[in-house]
Coordinates of C-alpha atoms in Angstrom, one line a residue:
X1 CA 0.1 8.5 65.5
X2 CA 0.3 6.2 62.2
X3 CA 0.2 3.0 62.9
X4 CA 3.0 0.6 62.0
X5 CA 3.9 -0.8 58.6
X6 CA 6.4 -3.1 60.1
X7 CA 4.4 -6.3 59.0
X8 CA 3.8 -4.9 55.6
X9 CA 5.8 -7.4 53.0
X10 CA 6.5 -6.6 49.6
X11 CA 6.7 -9.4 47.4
X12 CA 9.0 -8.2 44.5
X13 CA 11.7 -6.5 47.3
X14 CA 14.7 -9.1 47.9
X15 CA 17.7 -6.7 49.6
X16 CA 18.8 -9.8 51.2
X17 CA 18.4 -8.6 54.7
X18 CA 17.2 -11.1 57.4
X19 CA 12.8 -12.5 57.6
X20 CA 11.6 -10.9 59.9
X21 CA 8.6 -12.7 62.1
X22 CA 5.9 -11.7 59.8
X23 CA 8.4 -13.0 56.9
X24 CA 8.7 -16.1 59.1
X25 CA 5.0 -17.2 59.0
X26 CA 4.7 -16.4 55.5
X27 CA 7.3 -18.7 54.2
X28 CA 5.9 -21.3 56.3
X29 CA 2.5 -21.7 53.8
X30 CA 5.6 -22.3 51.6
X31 CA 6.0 -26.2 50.5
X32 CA 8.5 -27.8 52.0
X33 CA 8.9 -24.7 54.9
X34 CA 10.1 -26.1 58.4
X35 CA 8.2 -24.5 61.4
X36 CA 10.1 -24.0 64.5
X37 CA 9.0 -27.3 65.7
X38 CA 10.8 -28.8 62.5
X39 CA 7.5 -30.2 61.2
X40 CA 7.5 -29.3 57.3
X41 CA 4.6 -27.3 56.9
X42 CA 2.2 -28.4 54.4
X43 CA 0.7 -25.6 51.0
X44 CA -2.0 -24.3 52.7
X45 CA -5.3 -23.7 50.2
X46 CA -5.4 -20.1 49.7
X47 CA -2.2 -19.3 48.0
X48 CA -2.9 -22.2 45.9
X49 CA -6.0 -20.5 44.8
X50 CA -3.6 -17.2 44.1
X51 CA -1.2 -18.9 42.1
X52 CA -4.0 -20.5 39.7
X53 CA -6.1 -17.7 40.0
X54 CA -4.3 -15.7 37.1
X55 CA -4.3 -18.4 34.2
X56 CA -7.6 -18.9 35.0
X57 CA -8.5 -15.2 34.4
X58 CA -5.9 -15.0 31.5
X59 CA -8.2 -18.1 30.1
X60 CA -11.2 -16.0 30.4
X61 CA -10.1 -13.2 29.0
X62 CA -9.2 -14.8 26.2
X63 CA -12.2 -16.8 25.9
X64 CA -14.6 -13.7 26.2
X65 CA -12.5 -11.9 23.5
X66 CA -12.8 -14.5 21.0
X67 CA -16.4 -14.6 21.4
X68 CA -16.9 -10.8 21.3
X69 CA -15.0 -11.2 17.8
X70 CA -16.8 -13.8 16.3
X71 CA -20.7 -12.2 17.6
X72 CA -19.3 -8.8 15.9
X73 CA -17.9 -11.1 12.6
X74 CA -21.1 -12.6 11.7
X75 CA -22.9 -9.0 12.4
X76 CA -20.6 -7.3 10.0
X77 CA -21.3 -9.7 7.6
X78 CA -25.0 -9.6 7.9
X79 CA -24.8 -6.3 7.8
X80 CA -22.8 -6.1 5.0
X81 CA -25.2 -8.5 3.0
X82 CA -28.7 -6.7 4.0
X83 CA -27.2 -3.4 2.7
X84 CA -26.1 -5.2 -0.3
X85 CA -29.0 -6.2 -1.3
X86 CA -31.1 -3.2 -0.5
X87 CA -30.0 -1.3 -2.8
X88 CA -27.3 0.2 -4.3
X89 CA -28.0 3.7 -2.0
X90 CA -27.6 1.7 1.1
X91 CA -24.2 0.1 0.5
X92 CA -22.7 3.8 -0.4
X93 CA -24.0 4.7 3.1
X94 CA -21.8 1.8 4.6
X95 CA -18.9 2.9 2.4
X96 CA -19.5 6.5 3.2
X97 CA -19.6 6.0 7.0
X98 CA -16.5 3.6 6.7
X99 CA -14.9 6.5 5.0
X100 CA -15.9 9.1 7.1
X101 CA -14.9 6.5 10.5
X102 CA -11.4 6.1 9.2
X103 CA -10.7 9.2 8.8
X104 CA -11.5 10.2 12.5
X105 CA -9.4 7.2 13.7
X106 CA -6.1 7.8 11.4
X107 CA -6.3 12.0 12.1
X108 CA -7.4 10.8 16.1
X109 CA -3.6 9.2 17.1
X110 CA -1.7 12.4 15.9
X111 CA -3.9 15.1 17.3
X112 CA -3.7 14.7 20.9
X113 CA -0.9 17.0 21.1
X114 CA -2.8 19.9 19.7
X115 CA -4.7 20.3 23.3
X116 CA -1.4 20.3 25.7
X117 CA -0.5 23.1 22.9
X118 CA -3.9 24.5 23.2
X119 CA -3.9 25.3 20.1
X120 CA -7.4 26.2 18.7
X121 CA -9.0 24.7 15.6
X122 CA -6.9 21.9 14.5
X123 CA -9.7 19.4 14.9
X124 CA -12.2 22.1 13.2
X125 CA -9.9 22.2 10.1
X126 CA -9.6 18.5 9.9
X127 CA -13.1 17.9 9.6
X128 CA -13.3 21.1 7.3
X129 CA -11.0 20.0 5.0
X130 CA -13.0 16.5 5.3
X131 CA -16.1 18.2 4.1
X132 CA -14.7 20.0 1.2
X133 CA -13.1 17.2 -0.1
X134 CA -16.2 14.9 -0.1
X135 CA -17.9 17.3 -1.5
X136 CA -15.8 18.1 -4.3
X137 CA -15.5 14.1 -4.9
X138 CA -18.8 12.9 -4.3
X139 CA -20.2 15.8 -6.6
X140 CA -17.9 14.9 -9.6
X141 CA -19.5 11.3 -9.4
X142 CA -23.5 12.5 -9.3
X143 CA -22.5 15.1 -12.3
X144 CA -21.0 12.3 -14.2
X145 CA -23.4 9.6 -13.2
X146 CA -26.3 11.7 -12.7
X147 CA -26.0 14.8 -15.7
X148 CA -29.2 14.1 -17.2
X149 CA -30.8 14.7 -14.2
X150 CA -28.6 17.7 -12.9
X151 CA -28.2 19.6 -16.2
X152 CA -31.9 20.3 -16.6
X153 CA -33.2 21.2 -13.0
X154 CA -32.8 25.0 -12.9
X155 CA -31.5 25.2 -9.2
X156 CA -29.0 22.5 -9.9
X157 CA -27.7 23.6 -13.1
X158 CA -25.3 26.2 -11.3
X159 CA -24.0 24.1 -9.2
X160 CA -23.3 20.9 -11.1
X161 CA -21.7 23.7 -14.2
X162 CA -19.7 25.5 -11.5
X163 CA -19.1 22.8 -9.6
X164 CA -15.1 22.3 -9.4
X165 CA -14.7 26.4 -9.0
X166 CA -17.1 25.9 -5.9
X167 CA -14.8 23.2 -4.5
X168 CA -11.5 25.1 -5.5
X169 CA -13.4 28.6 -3.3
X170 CA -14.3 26.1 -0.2
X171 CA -11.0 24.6 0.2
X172 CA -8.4 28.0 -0.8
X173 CA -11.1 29.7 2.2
X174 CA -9.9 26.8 4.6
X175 CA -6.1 27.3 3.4
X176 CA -6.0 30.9 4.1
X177 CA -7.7 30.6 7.8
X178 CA -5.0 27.4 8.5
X179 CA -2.4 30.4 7.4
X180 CA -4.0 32.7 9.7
X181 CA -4.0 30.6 12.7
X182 CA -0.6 29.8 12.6
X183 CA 0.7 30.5 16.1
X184 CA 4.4 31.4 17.0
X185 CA 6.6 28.3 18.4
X186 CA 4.0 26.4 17.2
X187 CA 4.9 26.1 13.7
X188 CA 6.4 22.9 13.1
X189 CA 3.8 21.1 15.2
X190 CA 0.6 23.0 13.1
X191 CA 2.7 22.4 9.7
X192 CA 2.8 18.5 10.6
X193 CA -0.8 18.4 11.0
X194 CA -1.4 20.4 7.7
X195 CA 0.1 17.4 5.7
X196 CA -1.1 14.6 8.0
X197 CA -4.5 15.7 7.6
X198 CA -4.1 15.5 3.8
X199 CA -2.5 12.7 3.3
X200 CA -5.0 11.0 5.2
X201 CA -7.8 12.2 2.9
X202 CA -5.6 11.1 0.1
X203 CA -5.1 7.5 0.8
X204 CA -8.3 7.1 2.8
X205 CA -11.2 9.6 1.1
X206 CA -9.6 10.0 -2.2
X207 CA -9.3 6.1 -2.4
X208 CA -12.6 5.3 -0.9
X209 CA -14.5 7.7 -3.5
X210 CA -13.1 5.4 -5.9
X211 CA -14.6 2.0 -4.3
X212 CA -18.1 4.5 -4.4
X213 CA -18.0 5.0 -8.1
X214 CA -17.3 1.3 -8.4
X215 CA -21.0 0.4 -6.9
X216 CA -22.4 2.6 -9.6
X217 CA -20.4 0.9 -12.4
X218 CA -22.1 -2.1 -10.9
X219 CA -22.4 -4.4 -7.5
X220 CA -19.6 -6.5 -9.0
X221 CA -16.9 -4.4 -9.0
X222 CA -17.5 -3.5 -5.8
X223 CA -18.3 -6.8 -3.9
X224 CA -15.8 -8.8 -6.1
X225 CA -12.4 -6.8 -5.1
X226 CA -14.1 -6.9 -1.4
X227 CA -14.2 -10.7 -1.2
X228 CA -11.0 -11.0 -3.1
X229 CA -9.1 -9.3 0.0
X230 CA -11.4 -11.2 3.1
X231 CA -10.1 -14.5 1.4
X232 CA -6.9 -14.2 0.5
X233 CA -6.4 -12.6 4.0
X234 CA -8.6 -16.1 5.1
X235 CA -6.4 -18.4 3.2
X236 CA -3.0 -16.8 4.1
X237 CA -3.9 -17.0 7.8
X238 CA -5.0 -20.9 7.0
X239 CA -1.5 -21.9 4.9
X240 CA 0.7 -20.0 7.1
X241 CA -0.4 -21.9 10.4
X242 CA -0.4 -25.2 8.0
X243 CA 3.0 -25.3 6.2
X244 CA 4.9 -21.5 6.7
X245 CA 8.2 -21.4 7.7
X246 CA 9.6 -18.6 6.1
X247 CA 9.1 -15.1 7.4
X248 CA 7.9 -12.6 5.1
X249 CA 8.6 -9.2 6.2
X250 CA 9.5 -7.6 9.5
X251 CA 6.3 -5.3 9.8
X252 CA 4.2 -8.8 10.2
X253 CA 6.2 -11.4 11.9
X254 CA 3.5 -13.5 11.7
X255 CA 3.7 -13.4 7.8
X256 CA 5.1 -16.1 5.8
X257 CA 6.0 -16.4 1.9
X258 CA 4.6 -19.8 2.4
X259 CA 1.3 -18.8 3.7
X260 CA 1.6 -15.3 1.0
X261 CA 1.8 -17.6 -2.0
X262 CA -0.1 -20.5 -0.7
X263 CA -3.2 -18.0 -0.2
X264 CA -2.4 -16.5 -3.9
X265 CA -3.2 -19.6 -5.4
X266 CA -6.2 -20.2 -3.6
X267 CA -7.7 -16.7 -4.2
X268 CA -7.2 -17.5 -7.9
X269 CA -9.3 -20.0 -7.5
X270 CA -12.1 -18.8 -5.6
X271 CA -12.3 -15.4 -7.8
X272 CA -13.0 -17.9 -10.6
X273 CA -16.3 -19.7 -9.1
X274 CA -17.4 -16.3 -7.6
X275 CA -17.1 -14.5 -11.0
X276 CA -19.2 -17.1 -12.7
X277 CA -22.0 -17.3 -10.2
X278 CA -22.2 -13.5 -10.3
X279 CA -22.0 -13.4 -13.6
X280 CA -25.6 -14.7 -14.2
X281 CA -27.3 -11.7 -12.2
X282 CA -27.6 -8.5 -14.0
X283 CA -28.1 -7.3 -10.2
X284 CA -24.5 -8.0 -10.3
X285 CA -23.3 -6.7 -13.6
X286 CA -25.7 -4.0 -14.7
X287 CA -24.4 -0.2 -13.6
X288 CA -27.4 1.7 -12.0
X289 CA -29.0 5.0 -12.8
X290 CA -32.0 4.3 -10.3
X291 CA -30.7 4.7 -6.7
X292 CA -33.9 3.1 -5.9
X293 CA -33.3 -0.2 -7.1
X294 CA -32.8 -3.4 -4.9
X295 CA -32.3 -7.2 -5.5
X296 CA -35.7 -7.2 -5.7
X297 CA -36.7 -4.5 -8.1
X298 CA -34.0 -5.8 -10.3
X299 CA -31.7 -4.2 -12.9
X300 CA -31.9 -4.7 -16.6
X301 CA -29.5 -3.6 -19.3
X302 CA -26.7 -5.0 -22.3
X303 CA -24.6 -6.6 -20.4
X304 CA -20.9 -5.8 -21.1
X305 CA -18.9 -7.7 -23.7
X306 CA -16.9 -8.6 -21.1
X307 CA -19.6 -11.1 -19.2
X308 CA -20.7 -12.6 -22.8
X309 CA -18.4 -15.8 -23.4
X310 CA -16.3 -16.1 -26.9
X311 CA -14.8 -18.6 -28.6
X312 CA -11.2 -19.1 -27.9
X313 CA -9.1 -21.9 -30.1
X314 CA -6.4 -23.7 -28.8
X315 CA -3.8 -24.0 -32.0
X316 CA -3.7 -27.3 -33.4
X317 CA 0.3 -27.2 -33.0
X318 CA -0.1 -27.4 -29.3
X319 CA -1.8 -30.9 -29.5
X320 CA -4.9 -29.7 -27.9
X321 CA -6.9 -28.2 -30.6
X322 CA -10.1 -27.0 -30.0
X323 CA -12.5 -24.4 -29.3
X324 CA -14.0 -23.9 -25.7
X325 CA -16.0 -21.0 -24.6
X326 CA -15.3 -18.7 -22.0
X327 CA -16.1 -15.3 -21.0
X328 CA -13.6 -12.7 -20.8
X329 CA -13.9 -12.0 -17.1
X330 CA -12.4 -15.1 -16.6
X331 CA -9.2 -13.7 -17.6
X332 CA -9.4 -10.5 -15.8
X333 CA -10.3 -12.1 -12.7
X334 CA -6.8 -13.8 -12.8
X335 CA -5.0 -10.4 -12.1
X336 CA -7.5 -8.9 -9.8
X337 CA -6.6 -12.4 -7.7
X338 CA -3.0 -11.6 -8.4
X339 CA -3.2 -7.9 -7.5
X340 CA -5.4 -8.8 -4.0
X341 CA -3.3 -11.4 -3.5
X342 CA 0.2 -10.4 -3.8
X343 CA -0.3 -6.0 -3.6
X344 CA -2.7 -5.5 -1.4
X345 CA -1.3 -7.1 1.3
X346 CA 1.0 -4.0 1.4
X347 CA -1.6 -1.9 2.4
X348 CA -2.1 -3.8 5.6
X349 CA 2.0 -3.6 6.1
X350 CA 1.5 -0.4 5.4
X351 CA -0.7 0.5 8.3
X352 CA 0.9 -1.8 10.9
X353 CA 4.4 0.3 10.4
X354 CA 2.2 3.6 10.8
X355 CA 0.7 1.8 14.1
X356 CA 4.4 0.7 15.3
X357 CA 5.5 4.7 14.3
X358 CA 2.9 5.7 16.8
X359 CA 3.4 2.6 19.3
X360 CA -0.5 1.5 19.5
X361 CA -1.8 -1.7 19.3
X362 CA -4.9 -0.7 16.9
X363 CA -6.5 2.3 15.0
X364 CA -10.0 2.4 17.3
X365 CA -12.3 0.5 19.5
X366 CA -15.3 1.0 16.7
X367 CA -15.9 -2.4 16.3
X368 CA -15.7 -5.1 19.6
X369 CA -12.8 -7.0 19.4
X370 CA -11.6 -6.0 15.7
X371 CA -10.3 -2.9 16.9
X372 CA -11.0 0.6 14.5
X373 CA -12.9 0.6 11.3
X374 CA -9.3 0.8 9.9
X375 CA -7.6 -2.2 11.0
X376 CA -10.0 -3.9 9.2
X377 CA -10.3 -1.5 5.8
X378 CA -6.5 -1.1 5.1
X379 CA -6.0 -3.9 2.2
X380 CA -9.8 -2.7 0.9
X381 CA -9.0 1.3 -0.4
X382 CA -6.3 0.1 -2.6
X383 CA -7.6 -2.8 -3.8
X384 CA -10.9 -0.3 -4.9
X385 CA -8.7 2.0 -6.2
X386 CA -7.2 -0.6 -8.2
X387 CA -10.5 -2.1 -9.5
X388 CA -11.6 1.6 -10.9
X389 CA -8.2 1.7 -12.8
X390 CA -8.0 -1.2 -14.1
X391 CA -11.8 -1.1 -15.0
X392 CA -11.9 2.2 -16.9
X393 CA -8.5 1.1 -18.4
X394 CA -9.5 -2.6 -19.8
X395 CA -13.2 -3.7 -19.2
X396 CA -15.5 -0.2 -19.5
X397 CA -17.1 0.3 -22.7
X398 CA -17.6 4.3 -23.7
X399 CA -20.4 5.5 -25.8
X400 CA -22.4 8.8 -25.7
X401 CA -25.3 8.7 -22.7
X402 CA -28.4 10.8 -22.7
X403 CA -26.3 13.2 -19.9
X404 CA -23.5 13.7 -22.4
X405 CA -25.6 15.0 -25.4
X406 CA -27.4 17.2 -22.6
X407 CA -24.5 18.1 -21.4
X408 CA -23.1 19.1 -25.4
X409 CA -26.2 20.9 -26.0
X410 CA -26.4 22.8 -23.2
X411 CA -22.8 24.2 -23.0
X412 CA -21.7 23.9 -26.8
X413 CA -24.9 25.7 -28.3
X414 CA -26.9 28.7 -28.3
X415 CA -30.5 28.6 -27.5
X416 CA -31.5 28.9 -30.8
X417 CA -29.6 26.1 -31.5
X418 CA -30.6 24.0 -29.1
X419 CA -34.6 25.3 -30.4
X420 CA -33.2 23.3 -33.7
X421 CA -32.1 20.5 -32.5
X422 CA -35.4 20.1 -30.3
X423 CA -37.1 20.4 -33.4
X424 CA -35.2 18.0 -35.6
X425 CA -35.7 15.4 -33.3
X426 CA -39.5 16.2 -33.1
X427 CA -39.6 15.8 -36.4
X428 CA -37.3 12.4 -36.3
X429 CA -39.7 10.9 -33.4
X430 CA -42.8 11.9 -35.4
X431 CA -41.2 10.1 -38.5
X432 CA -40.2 7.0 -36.5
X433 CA -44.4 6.8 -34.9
X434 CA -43.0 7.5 -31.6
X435 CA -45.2 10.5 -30.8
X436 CA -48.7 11.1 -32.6
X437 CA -49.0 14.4 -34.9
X438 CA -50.6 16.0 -32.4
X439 CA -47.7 16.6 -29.9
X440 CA -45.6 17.8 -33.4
X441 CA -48.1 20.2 -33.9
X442 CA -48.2 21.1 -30.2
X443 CA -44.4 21.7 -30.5
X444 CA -43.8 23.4 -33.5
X445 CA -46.1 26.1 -32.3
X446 CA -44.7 26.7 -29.4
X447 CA -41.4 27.1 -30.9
X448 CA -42.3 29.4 -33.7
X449 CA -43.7 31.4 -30.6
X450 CA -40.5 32.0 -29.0

């Protein structure tokens, strides 16, 4: 026989029917509880030590959170700055395994229907798909970057010339198997993840490709947008606990125009400084074309007009007449402020409606206490994207490179043109005392042999 669960109490239960005995002797550890004797029982310890017990546990809580998140703050940022500075092949690693991380966390919250569907391959075809389009992207940037090497190897010549065909063949091959496994009643559901899985690869891998061809154009253009969007996101935080009042948008209720513009102005001022201290380090400034290269190794090249500071006059009209001299990137830093200050924020709101969509509190657990890799990477893909537009639009300078008159040569001639072209410039080099007679000699032969 079960024993009885007449003394059993349930807190949260008031029916209003009549204590019972065991009711009784629990109200009397009640302050202020008269016994039977009429003696007003006095607290007794241990539900004290309940009733504190929780804010003492909430206090913890707190408290070991906050010191999970600022341990895992100062690693990032160490991190950050060791790959940084060893070289420009480590720092497309991070970028390529944030890339890579995102994508698993944004494709992660809408495919957990897919196994009470049991439907087979969605996750294979999401990381398919991934693949193909790194490889598409990441290839167009080591042709462009990297032709003069490509173009004359003779096992990567076909694949840097075909290259875009190749990536057109691996991605139609994935499109006709999604088509194939397209089950019946299951339509909608597979159709959904069709264009969830590529409009993640847009706005995370197509954007972050771009931030990647940025660290070859040179460290500046990558680590400038980046600090651009931790200190405006700094200095927002700072003026909207100080003076905002005004709610900015619903997404963010913590968000205020005072703090939004408050944190614009700041940001102005501290791309300004930054820009002129990384101006002086061709580190900084130079684009690389030797993966091997570190801080300490060095880079060396022209720097681009835009780093060089001109003379600017101030008309005499104004009452301030006079020449000062600035550099150029001054000017440009005002609007990449502007853009990280006052744009990118969107990309945050952006993400916190698609976390409200999907009611969860974050993208990921990858990083203690910061939640996923994408809760902290949402304002950086378009402010990259940004930087390579407005770079290629305003600041790049475009001449011919080694790799694009290999590349003319080699697809715009026939070999015996190309045999006359290697031996006009033999000639030229011989003329200019840049090779001995010898080596013309040497050459000439050889062609008139073949």
């Amino acid at each position: 026989m079960s024993k009885s669960r007449r003394s059993v109490r349930f807190q949260h239960r008031s029916d209003g029917r009549r204590p019972s005995i065991s009711d009784a002797s629990d109200a009397a550890s009640d302050p202020g509880s008269p016994s039977k004797n009429g003696v007003v029982a006095q607290p007794a310890t241990i539900p004290e030590e309940k009733t504190e017990a929780p804010p003492l546990d909430e206090y913890q809580k707190k408290k070991q959170t906050f010191i999970t998140r600022t341990i895992w703050t100062f690693v990032m940022i160490a991190g950050f700055f060791i790959a940084m500075f060893s070289g420009h092949i480590y720092i497309i690693g991070l970028v390529t395994a944030v890339q890579i991380i995102s994508f698993k966390e944004v494709i992660a919250i809408a495919n957990v229907p897919s196994k009470e569907k049991n439907i087979r391959f969605t996750k294979s075809l999401n990381w398919y798909f991934l693949g193909t389009s790194m490889y598409f992207l990441y290839g167009e940037s080591v042709i462009y970057y990297f032709k003069h090497i490509l173009l004359v190897d003779r096992v990567l010549l076909p694949l840097a010339s075909h290259h875009r065909f190749i990536s057109f063949v691996l991605w139609i091959m994935g499109f006709v198997f999604f088509v194939a496994s397209l089950q019946k009643g299951h339509y909608r559901f597979q159709f959904t993840q069709f264009a969830w899985t590529h409009m993640a690869l847009y706005l995370i891998v197509v954007q972050a490709h771009f931030v990647m061809n940025n660290i070859l154009e040179g460290m500046i253009w990558f680590f400038l947008p980046a600090s651009l969007v931790i200190t405006n996101d700094i200095f927002a935080y700072v003026c909207g606990i100080t003076f905002g009042r005004t709610q900015l948008i619903q997404l963010s209720p913590k968000k205020t125009v005072e703090g939004f513009l408050g944190a614009w102005v700041c940001t102005i001022i501290f791309g300004y400084f930054m820009t002129n201290i990384l101006m002086r380090y061709k580190y900084f400034i130079c684009p690389v074309y030797d993966l091997g290269s570190n801080v300490l190794t060095g880079l060396e090249c022209d720097p681009n007009p835009v780093f060089v500071p001109q003379a600017f006059e101030i008309p005499e009209w104004t009452g301030f007449g006079r020449t000062f001299y600035v550099a150029p990137m001054q000017f440009h830093i005002l609007l990449f402020a502007t853009f990280a200050s006052l744009v990118a924020p969107f990309g945050g709101f952006f993400a916190s409606g698609l976390k409200r969509s999907f009611k969860i509190k974050d993208f990921g657990e990858s990083i203690p206490g910061h939640g996923g890799i994408t809760d902290r990477m949402d304002c950086q893909f378009i402010m990259g994207f940004f930087a390579y537009m407005y770079y290629h639009s305003f600041i790049a300078v475009f001449k011919a490179s080694v790799g694009d008159i290999i590349e003319a040569a080699i697809n715009g001639l026939t070999v015996d043109e190309q045999l006359e072209v290697l031996r006009g410039l033999s000639k030229y080099l011989y003329n200019q005392g840049a090779v001995p007679e010898s080596v013309l000699e040497l050459l000439s032969t050889e062609l008139q042999r073949h």
